[in-house]
Structures are given as C-alpha cells and as structure tokens.
PDB file of C-alpha atoms in Angstrom:
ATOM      1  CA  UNK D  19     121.928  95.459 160.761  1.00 37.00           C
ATOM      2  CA  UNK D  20     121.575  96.761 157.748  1.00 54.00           C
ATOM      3  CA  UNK D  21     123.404  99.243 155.657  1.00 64.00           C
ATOM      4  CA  UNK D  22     121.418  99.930 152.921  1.00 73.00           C
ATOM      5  CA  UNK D  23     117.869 102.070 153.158  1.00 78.00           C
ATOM      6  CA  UNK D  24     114.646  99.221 152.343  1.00 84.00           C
ATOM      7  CA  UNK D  25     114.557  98.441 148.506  1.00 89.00           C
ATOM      8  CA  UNK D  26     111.878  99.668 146.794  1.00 94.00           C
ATOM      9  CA  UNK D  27     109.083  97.308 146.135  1.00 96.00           C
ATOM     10  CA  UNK D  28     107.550  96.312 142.677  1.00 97.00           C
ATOM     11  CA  UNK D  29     104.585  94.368 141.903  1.00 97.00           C
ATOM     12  CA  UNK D  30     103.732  91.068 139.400  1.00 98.00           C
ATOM     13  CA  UNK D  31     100.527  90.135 137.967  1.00 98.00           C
ATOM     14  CA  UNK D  32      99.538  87.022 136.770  1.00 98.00           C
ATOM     15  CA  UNK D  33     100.181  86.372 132.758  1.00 97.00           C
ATOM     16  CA  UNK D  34      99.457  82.667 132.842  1.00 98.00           C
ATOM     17  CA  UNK D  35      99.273  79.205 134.540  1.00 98.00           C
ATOM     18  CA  UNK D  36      99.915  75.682 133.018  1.00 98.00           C
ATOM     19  CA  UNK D  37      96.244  74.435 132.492  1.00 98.00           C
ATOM     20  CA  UNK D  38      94.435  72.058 134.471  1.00 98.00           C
ATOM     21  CA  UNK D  39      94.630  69.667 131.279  1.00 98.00           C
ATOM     22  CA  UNK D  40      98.381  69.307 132.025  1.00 98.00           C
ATOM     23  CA  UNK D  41      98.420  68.725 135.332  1.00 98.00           C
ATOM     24  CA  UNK D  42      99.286  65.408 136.211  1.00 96.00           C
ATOM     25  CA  UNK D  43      99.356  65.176 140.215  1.00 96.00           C
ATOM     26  CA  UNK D  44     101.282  62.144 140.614  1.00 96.00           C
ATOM     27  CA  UNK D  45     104.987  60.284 142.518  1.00 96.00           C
ATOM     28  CA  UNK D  46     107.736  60.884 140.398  1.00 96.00           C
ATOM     29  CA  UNK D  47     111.369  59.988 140.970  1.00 94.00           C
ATOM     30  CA  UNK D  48     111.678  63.904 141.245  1.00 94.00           C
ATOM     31  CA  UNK D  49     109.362  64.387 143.925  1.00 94.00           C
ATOM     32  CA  UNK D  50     110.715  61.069 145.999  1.00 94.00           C
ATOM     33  CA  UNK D  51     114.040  63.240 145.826  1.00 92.00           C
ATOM     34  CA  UNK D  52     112.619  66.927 145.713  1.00 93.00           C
ATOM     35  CA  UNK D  53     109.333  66.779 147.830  1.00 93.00           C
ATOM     36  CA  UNK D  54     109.210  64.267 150.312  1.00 92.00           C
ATOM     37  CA  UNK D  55     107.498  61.654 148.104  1.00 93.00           C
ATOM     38  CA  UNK D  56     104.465  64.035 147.982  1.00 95.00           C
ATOM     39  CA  UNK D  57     102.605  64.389 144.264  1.00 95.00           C
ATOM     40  CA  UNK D  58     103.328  67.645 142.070  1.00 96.00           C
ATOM     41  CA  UNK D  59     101.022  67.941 139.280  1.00 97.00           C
ATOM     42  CA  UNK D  60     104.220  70.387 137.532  1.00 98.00           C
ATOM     43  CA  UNK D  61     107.214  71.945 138.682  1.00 98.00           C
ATOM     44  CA  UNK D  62     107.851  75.110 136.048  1.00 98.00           C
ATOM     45  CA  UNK D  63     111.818  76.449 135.350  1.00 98.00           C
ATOM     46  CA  UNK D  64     113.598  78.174 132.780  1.00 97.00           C
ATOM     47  CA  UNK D  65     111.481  80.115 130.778  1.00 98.00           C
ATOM     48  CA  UNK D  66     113.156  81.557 127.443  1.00 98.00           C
ATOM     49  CA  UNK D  67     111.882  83.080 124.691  1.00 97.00           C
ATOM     50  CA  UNK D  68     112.800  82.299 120.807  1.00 95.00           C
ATOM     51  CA  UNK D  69     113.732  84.666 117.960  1.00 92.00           C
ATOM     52  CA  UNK D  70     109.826  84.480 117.082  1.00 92.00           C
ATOM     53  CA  UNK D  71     108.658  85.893 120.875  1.00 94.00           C
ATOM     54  CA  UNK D  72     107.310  82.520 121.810  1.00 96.00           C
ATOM     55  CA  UNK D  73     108.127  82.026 125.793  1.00 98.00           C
ATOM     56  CA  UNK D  74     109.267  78.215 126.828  1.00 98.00           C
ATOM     57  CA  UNK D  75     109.531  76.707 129.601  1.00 98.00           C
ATOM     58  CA  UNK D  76     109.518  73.634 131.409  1.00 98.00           C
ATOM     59  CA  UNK D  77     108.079  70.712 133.645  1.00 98.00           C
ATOM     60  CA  UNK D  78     110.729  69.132 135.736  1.00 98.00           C
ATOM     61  CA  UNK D  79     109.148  66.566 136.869  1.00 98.00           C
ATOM     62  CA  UNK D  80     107.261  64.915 134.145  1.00 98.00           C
ATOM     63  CA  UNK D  81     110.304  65.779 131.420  1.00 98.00           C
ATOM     64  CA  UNK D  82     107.980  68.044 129.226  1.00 98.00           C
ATOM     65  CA  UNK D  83     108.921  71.490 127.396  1.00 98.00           C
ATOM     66  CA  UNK D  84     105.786  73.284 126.852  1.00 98.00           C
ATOM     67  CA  UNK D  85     105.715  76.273 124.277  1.00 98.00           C
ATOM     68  CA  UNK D  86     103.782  79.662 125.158  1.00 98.00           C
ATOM     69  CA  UNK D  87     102.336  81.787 122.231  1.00 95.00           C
ATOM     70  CA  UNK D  88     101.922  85.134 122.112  1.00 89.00           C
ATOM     71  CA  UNK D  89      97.855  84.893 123.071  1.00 90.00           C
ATOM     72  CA  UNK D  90      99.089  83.032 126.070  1.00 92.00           C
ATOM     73  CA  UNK D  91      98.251  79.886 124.721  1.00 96.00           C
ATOM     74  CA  UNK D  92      99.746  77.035 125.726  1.00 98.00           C
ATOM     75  CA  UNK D  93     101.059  74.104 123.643  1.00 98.00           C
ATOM     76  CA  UNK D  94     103.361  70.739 124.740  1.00 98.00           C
ATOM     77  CA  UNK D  95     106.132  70.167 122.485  1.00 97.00           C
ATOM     78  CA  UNK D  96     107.893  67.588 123.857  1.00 97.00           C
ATOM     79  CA  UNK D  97     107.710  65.208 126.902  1.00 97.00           C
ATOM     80  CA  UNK D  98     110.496  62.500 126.914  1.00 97.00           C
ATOM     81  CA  UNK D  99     112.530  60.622 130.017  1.00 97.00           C
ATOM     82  CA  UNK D 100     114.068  63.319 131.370  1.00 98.00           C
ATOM     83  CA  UNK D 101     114.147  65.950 133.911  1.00 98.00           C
ATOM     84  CA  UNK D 102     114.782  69.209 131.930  1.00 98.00           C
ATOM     85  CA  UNK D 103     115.863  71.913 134.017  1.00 98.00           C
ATOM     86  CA  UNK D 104     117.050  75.044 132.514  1.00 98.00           C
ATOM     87  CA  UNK D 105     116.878  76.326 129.029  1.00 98.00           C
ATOM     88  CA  UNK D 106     119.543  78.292 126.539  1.00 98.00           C
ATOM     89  CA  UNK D 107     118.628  79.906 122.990  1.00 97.00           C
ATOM     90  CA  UNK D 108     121.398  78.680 120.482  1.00 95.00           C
ATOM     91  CA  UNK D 109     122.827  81.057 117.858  1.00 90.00           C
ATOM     92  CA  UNK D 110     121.524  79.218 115.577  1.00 92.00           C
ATOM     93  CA  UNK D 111     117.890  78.372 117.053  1.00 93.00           C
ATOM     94  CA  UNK D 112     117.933  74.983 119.080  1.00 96.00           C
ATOM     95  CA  UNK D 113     116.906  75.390 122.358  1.00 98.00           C
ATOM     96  CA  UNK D 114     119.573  74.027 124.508  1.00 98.00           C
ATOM     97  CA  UNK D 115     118.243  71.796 128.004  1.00 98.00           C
ATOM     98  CA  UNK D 116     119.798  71.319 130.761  1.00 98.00           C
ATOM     99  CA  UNK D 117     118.548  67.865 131.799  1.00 98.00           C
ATOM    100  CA  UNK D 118     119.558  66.669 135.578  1.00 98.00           C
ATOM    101  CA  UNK D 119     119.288  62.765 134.392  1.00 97.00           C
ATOM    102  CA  UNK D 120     120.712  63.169 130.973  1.00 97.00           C
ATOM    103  CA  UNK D 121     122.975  66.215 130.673  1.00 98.00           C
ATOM    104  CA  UNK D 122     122.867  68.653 128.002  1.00 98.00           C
ATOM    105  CA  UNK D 123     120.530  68.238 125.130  1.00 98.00           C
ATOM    106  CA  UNK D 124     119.615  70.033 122.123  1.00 98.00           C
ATOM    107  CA  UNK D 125     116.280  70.382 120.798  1.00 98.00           C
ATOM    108  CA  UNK D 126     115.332  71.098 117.698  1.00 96.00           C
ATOM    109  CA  UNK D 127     112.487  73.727 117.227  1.00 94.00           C
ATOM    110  CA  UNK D 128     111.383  72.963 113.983  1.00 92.00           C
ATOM    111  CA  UNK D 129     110.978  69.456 113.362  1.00 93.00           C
ATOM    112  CA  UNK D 130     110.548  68.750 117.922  1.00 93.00           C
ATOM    113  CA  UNK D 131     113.803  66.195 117.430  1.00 95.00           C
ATOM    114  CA  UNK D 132     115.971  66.178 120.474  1.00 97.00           C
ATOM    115  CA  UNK D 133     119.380  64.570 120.550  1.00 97.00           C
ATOM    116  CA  UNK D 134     122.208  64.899 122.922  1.00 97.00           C
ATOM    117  CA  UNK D 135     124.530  67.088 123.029  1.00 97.00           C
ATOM    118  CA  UNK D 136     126.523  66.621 125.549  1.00 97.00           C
ATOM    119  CA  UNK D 137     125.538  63.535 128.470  1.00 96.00           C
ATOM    120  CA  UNK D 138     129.300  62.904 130.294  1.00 95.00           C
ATOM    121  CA  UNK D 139     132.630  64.329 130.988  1.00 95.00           C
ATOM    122  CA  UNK D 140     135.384  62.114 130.574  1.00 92.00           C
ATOM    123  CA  UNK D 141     133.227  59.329 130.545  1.00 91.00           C
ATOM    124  CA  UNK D 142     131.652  60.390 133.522  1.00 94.00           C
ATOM    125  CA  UNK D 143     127.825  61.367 133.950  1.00 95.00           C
ATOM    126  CA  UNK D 144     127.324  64.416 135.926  1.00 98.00           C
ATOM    127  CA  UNK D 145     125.687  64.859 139.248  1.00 97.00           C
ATOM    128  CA  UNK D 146     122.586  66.658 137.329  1.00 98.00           C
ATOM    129  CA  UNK D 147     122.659  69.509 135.343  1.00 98.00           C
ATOM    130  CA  UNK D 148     121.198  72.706 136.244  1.00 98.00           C
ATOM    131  CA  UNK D 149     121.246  75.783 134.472  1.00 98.00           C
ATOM    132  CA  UNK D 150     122.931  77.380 131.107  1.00 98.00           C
ATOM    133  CA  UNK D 151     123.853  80.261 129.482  1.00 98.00           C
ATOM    134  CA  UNK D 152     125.166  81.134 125.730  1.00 98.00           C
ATOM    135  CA  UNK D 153     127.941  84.020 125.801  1.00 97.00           C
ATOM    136  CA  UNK D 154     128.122  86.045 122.706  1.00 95.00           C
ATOM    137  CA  UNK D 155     130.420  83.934 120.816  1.00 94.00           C
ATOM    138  CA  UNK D 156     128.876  80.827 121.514  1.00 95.00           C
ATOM    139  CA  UNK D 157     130.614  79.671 124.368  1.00 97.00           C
ATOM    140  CA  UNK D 158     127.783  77.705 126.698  1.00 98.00           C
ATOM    141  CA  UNK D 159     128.340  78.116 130.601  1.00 98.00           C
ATOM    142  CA  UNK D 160     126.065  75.425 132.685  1.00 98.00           C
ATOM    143  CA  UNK D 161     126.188  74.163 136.262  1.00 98.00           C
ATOM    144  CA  UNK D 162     126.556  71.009 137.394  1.00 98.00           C
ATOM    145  CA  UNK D 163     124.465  70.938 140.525  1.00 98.00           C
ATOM    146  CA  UNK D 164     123.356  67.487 141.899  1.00 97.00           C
ATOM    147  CA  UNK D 165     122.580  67.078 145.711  1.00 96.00           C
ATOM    148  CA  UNK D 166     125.619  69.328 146.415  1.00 98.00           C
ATOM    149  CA  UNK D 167     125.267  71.175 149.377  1.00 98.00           C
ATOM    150  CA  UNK D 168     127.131  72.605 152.622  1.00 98.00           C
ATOM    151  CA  UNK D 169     127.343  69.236 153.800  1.00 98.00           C
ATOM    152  CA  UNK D 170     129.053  68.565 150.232  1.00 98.00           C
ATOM    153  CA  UNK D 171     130.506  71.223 148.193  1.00 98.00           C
ATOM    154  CA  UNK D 172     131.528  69.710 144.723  1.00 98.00           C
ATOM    155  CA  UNK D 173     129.318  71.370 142.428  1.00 98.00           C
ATOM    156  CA  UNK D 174     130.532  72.296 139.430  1.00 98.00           C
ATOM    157  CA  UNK D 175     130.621  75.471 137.147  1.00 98.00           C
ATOM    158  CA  UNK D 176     131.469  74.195 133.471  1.00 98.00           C
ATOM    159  CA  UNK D 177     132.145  75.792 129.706  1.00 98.00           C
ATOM    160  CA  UNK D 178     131.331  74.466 126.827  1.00 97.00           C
ATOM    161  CA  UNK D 179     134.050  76.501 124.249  1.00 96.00           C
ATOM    162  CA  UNK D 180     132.134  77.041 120.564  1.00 92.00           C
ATOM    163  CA  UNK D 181     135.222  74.162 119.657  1.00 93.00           C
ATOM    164  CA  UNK D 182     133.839  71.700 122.112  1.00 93.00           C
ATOM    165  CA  UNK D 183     136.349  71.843 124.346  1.00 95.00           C
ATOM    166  CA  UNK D 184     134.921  71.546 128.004  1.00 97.00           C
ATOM    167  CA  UNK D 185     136.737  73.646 131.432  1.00 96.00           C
ATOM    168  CA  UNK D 186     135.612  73.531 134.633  1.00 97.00           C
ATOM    169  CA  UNK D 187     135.954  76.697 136.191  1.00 98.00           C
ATOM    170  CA  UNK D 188     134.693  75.539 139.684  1.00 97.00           C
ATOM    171  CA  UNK D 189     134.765  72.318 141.412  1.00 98.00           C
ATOM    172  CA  UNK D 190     134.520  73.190 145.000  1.00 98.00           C
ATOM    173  CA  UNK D 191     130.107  74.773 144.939  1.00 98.00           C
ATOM    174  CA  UNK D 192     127.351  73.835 147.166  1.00 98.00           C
ATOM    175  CA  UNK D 193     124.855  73.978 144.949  1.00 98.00           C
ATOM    176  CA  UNK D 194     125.145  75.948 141.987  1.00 98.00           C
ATOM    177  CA  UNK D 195     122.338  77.119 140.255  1.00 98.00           C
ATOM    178  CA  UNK D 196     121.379  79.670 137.962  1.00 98.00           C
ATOM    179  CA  UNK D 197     123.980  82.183 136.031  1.00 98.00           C
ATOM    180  CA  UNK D 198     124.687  85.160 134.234  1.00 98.00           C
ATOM    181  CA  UNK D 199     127.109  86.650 132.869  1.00 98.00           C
ATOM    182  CA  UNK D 200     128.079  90.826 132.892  1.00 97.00           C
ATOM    183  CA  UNK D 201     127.709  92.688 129.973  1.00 96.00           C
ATOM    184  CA  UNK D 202     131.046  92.616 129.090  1.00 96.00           C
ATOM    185  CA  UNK D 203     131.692  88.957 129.701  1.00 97.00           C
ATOM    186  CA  UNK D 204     134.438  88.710 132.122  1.00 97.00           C
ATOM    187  CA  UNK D 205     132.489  88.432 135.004  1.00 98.00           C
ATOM    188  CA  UNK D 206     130.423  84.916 135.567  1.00 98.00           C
ATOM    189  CA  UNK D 207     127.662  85.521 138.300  1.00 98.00           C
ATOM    190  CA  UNK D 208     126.471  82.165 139.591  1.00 98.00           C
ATOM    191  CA  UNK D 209     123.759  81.279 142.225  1.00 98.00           C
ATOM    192  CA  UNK D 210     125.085  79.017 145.020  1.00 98.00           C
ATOM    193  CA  UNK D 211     121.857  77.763 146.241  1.00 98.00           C
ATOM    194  CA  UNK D 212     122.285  76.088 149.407  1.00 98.00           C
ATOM    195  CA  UNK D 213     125.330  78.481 150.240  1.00 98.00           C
ATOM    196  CA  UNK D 214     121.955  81.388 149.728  1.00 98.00           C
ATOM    197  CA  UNK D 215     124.250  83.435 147.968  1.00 98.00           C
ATOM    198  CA  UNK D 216     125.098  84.710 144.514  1.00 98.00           C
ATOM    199  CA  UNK D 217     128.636  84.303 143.525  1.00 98.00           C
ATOM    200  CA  UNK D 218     131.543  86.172 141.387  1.00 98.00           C
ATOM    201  CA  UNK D 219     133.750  84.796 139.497  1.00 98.00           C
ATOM    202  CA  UNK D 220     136.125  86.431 137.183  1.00 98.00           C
ATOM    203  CA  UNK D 221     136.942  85.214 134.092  1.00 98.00           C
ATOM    204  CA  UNK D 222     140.449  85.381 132.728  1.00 96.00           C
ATOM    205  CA  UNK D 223     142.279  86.345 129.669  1.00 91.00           C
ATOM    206  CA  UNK D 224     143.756  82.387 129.869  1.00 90.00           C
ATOM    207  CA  UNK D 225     140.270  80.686 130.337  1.00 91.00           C
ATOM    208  CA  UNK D 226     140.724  80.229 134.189  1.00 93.00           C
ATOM    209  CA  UNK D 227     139.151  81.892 137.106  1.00 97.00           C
ATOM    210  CA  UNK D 228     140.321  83.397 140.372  1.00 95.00           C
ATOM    211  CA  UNK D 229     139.662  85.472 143.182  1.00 97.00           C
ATOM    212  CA  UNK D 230     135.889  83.561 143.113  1.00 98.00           C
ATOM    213  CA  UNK D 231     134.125  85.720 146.288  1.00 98.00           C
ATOM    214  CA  UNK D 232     130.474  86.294 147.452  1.00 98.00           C
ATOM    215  CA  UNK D 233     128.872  88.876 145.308  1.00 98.00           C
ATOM    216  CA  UNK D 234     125.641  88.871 147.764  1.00 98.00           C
ATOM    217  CA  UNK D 235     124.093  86.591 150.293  1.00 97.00           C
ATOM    218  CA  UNK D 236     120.912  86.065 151.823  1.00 97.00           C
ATOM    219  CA  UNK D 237     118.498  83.740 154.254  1.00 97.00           C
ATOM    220  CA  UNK D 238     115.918  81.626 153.599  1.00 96.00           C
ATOM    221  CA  UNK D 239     115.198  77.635 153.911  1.00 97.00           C
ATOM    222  CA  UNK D 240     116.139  77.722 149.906  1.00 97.00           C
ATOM    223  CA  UNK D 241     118.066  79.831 148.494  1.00 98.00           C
ATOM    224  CA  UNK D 242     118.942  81.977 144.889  1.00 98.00           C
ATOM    225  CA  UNK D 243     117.945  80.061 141.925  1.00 98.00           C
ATOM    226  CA  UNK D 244     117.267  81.822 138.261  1.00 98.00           C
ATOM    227  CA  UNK D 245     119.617  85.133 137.395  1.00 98.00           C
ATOM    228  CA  UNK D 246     119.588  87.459 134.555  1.00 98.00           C
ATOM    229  CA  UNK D 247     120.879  90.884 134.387  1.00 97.00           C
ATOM    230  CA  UNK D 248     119.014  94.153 132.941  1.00 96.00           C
ATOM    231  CA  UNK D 249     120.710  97.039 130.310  1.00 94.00           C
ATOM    232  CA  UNK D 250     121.373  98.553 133.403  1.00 94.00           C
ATOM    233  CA  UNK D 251     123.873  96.431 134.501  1.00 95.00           C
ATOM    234  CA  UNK D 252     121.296  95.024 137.571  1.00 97.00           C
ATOM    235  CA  UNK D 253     121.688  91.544 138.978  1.00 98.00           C
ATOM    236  CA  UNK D 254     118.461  90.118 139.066  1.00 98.00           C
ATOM    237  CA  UNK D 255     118.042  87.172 141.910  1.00 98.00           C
ATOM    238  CA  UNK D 256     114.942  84.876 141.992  1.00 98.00           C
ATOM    239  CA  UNK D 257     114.612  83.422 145.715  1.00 98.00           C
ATOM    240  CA  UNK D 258     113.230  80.414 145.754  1.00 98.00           C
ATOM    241  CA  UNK D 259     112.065  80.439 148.736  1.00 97.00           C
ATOM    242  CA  UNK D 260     111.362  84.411 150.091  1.00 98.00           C
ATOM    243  CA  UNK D 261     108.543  84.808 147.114  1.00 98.00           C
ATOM    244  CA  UNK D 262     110.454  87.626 145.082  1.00 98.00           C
ATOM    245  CA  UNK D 263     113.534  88.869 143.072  1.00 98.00           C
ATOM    246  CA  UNK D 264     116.234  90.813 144.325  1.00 98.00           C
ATOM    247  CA  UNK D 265     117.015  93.562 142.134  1.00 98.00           C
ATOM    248  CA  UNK D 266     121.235  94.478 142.865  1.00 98.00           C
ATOM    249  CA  UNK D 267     123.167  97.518 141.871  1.00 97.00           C
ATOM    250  CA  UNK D 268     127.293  96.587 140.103  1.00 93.00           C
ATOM    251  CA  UNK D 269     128.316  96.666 143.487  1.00 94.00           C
ATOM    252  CA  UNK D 270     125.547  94.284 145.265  1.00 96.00           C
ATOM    253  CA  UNK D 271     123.262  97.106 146.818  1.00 95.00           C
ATOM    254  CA  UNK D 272     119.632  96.593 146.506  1.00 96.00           C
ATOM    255  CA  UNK D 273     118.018  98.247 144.293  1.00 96.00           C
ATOM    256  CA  UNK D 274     114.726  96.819 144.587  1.00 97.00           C
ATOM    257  CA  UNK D 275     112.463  93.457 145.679  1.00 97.00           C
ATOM    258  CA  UNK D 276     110.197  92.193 142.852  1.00 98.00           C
ATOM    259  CA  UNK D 277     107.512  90.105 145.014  1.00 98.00           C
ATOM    260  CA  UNK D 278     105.628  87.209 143.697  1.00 98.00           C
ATOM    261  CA  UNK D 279     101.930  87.592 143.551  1.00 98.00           C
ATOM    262  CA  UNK D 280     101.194  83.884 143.582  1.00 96.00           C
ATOM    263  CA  UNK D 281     103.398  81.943 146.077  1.00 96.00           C
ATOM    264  CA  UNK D 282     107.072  81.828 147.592  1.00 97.00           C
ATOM    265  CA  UNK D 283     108.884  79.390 144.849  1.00 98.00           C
ATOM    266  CA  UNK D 284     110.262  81.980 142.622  1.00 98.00           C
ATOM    267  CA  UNK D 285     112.714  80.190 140.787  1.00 98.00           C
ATOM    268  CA  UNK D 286     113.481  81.562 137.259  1.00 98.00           C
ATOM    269  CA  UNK D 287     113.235  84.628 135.259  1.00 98.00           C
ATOM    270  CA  UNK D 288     113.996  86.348 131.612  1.00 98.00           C
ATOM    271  CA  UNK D 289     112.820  89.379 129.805  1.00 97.00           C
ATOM    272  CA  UNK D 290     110.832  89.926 126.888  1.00 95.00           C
ATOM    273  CA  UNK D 291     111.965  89.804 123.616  1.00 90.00           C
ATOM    274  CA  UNK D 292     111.861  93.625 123.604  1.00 83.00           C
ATOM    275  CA  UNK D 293     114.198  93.583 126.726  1.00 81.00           C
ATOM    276  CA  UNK D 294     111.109  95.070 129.148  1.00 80.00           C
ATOM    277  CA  UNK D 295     108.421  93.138 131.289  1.00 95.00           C
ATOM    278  CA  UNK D 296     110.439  90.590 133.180  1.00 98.00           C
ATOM    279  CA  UNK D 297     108.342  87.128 133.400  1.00 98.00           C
ATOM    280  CA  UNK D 298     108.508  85.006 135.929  1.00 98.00           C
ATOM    281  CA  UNK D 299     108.235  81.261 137.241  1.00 98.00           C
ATOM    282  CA  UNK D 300     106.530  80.835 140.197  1.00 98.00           C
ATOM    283  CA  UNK D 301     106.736  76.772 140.271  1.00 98.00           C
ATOM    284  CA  UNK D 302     104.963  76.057 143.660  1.00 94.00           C
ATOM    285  CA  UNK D 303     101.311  77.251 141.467  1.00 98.00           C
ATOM    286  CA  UNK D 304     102.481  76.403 138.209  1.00 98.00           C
ATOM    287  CA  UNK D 305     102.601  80.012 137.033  1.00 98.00           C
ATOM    288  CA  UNK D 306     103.801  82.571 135.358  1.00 98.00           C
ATOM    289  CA  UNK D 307     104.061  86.167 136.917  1.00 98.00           C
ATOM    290  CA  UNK D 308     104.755  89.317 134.578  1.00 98.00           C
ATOM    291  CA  UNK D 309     106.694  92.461 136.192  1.00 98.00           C
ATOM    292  CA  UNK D 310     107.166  95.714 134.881  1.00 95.00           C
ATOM    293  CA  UNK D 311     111.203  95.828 134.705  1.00 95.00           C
ATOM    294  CA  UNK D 312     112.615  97.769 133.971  1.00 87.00           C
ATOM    295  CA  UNK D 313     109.771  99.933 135.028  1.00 65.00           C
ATOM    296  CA  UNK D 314     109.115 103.384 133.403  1.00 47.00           C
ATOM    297  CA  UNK D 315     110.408 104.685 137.158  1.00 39.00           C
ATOM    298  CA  UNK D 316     113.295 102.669 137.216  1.00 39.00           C
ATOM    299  CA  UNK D 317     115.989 105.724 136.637  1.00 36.00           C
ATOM    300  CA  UNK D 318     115.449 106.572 140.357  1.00 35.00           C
ATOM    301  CA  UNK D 319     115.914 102.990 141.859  1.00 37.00           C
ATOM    302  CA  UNK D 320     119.114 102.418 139.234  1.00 33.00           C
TER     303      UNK D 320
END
C-alpha cells in the first residue's frame, strides 16, 4: 500500500556513449566477480565534473578514467591496474578515486600522475572502496563496500578529517554505496545497496554518529547506488536496477521518478557545473543520459 499519490515522471535523453573505439568486450577479474564471468566491453560510474565543466567518469572494469569535453568529445586520460569506482573533486583540483583493489587515490589533472592517497587502515587493505564525497572543509567521506551484503553486514562508512585522521562512522552496512551529505552537513545520507535502501546518519558535534535509521527503502534485484542532493534540499537515488532516479522530499516522500531512456543500470549521477541538467550513468549501454533537473516545473513537484 502506498501512502503517497504516484511521483511525477521526468524524462532523459541521450548526451553521449563511450565510443565503439573504447570498447574492449573482454573477461576481467571484475566481471568473474560482477557478471558471471560474462565479457563487458565498459562498466561507466561516477561521473564528476571539474572547475573547467569537463564531465569524468569512469570504466570499472578495465581501470580507465576517461575525460568528457564540452562538445561531447571523449578523451582517455588514464588506464592503470585498478578498478576505479567513484570519483571526488578536491579543493584544490585532483580528482580523488575510489579504487575497489587499491583504495583511495589521487589523480592529478594536469600532468595525468596518480599516486595514492590512502590504500589501508591500520595496516589493513579494505574490502574495496566504493564511493566519496568532499564536505566543505575538506573532510572526505567514502564507503568501504566489498562483497558485504545481508548475508554479511560489515561495510564500512569512513572519514577522512582535512588532518588525516581517519573515523569510521559505521561498521555494521550491507553494502554501502553511494553518499551525500545535507546542505548543512550534519546529516550523512548513504546508499545501502543490498539492504535497497538509503540510509541516515547523523553526524555529531564529537565526530560520532547515532540514531543511524532508514531514510527510504525500496525493491529491486539491486538496489540504490549513486546519490546527490539538489538546492532544494531533494535526495536524489539512482536504482541500479529499476532504470531511474528517485527524486525524495526532507522527509523521504517522492517527489518524482527520473527514468532511464537507455537501460535499467542506473548507477550514478551529478549536476552540471551550473547546478541544472542532472547527467546520468547508465552502465549496462555505456551511456550517458541528460535530465532536465531541476526542471523549469519543478516548484510544483518540490
């Protein structure tokens, strides 16, 4: 039952798809673990744009970053032994990777160097790296995903202090994901994948967390993956598995269901430099899908 009226639905259009010249159809280690041993020619995530408007994102499973340009253009600038899974704008330019073999790594726009930044935690490697986010003062927030699951809940939700000291805020996950924080940065949002549900967690004056609860939940054989949140104060969800993202109100109502024109792997999402037209990775096609959010009639769904 449900006891909210049907979200409004908005559109995406194609804005571009890796090119057939990158496209490298082949076993991986990834896919052996991912997709039943089956070939993927690319596996797009994380797409984040630089101080210039350039959109990046990248290949999972062949360890390339591949840049975007503004005439949709599309350029490789890096492909190393790695499996990079999210991406993170530094302050100061570097575009910070989550990498599920090697941790977090920094690379370095202008000269293409990448070095790590930060590969264990207390001389422990983690279970793979997911996802990141920079807060305003610097602060990085990533999750620590693995295999964790239902059948295993020990994922783990981490922060990287501006001094380099490291907390985990959460130890107990099944599979966290993507992340976002609220505009006034005491609230972490987090995407617990295999739990297909976004969660809250509060963050407190003395670093900790408490009174972690489910923000939203929903169905699927996958399960929430990218976040972000609009000036509106919107929690946007991409599904990677029901083809769209969930648009929710503060208080977890649905405000309306962006749906993938391509197919059902939606699994990332950030706006445009100018903070309209949300872009999208669709990573089943090896696209990118362009909405318009918030839409010139957005007032009436917010």
């Amino acid at each position: 039952m449900s006891w909210f009226p049907p979200a409004p639905v908005v559109a995406t259009q194609l804005h571009t798809e890796l090119p057939a010249r990158y496209r490298k159809p082949v076993v991986t280690e990834w896919s052996r673990a991912n997709k039943q041993g089956q070939p993927v020619d690319c596996f797009l995530e994380g797409p984040c744009f630089d101080h210039e408007g350039a959109l990046f994102v990248v290949d999972i499973p062949h360890g390339r970053v591949f840049r975007i340009g503004a005439d949709g253009a599309w350029s490789l600038v890096i492909e190393y032994d790695g499996e990079p899974n999210g991406l993170a704008l530094h302050p100061d330019g570097r575009l910070f990777i989550a990498d599920y073999k090697n941790g977090l790594l920094a690379l370095n726009l202008a000269t293409g160097a990448i070095e790590p930044a930060l590969t264990r935690r207390n001389g422990e490697h983690f279970k793979g790296v997911n996802d990141l986010v920079f807060a305003r003062n610097g602060d990085l927030y990533f999750t620590d995903q693995g295999q964790t699951g239902l059948q295993d809940p020990t994922g783990r939700v981490f922060r990287l202090r501006s001094d380099n000291r490291l907390d985990c805020l959460l130890d107990n996950g099944p599979s966290p994901n993507g992340l976002v924080l609220s505009a006034d940065e005491r609230v972490l949002f987090v995407a617990m994948t295999r739990d297909n549900a976004v969660w809250r967690l509060p963050l407190l004056p003395d670093g900790g967390t408490a009174k972690v609860g489910r923000f939203a939940t929903f169905h699927g054989t996958s399960g929430p993956d990218g976040l972000t949140a609009d000036a509106a104060g919107n929690i946007l969800v991409a599904h990677a598995s029901l083809g769209a993202v969930f648009v929710l109100g503060p208080q977890g109502e649905p405000v309306a269901r962006i749906t993938s024109c391509r197919g059902r792997t939606v699994t990332n999402l950030a706006f445009g430099p100018t903070g309209h037209g949300l872009f999208i990775t669709e990573s089943e096609t090896g696209t990118i899908l362009r909405a318009d959010w918030p839409a010139s009639h957005s007032a009436g769904y917010a």
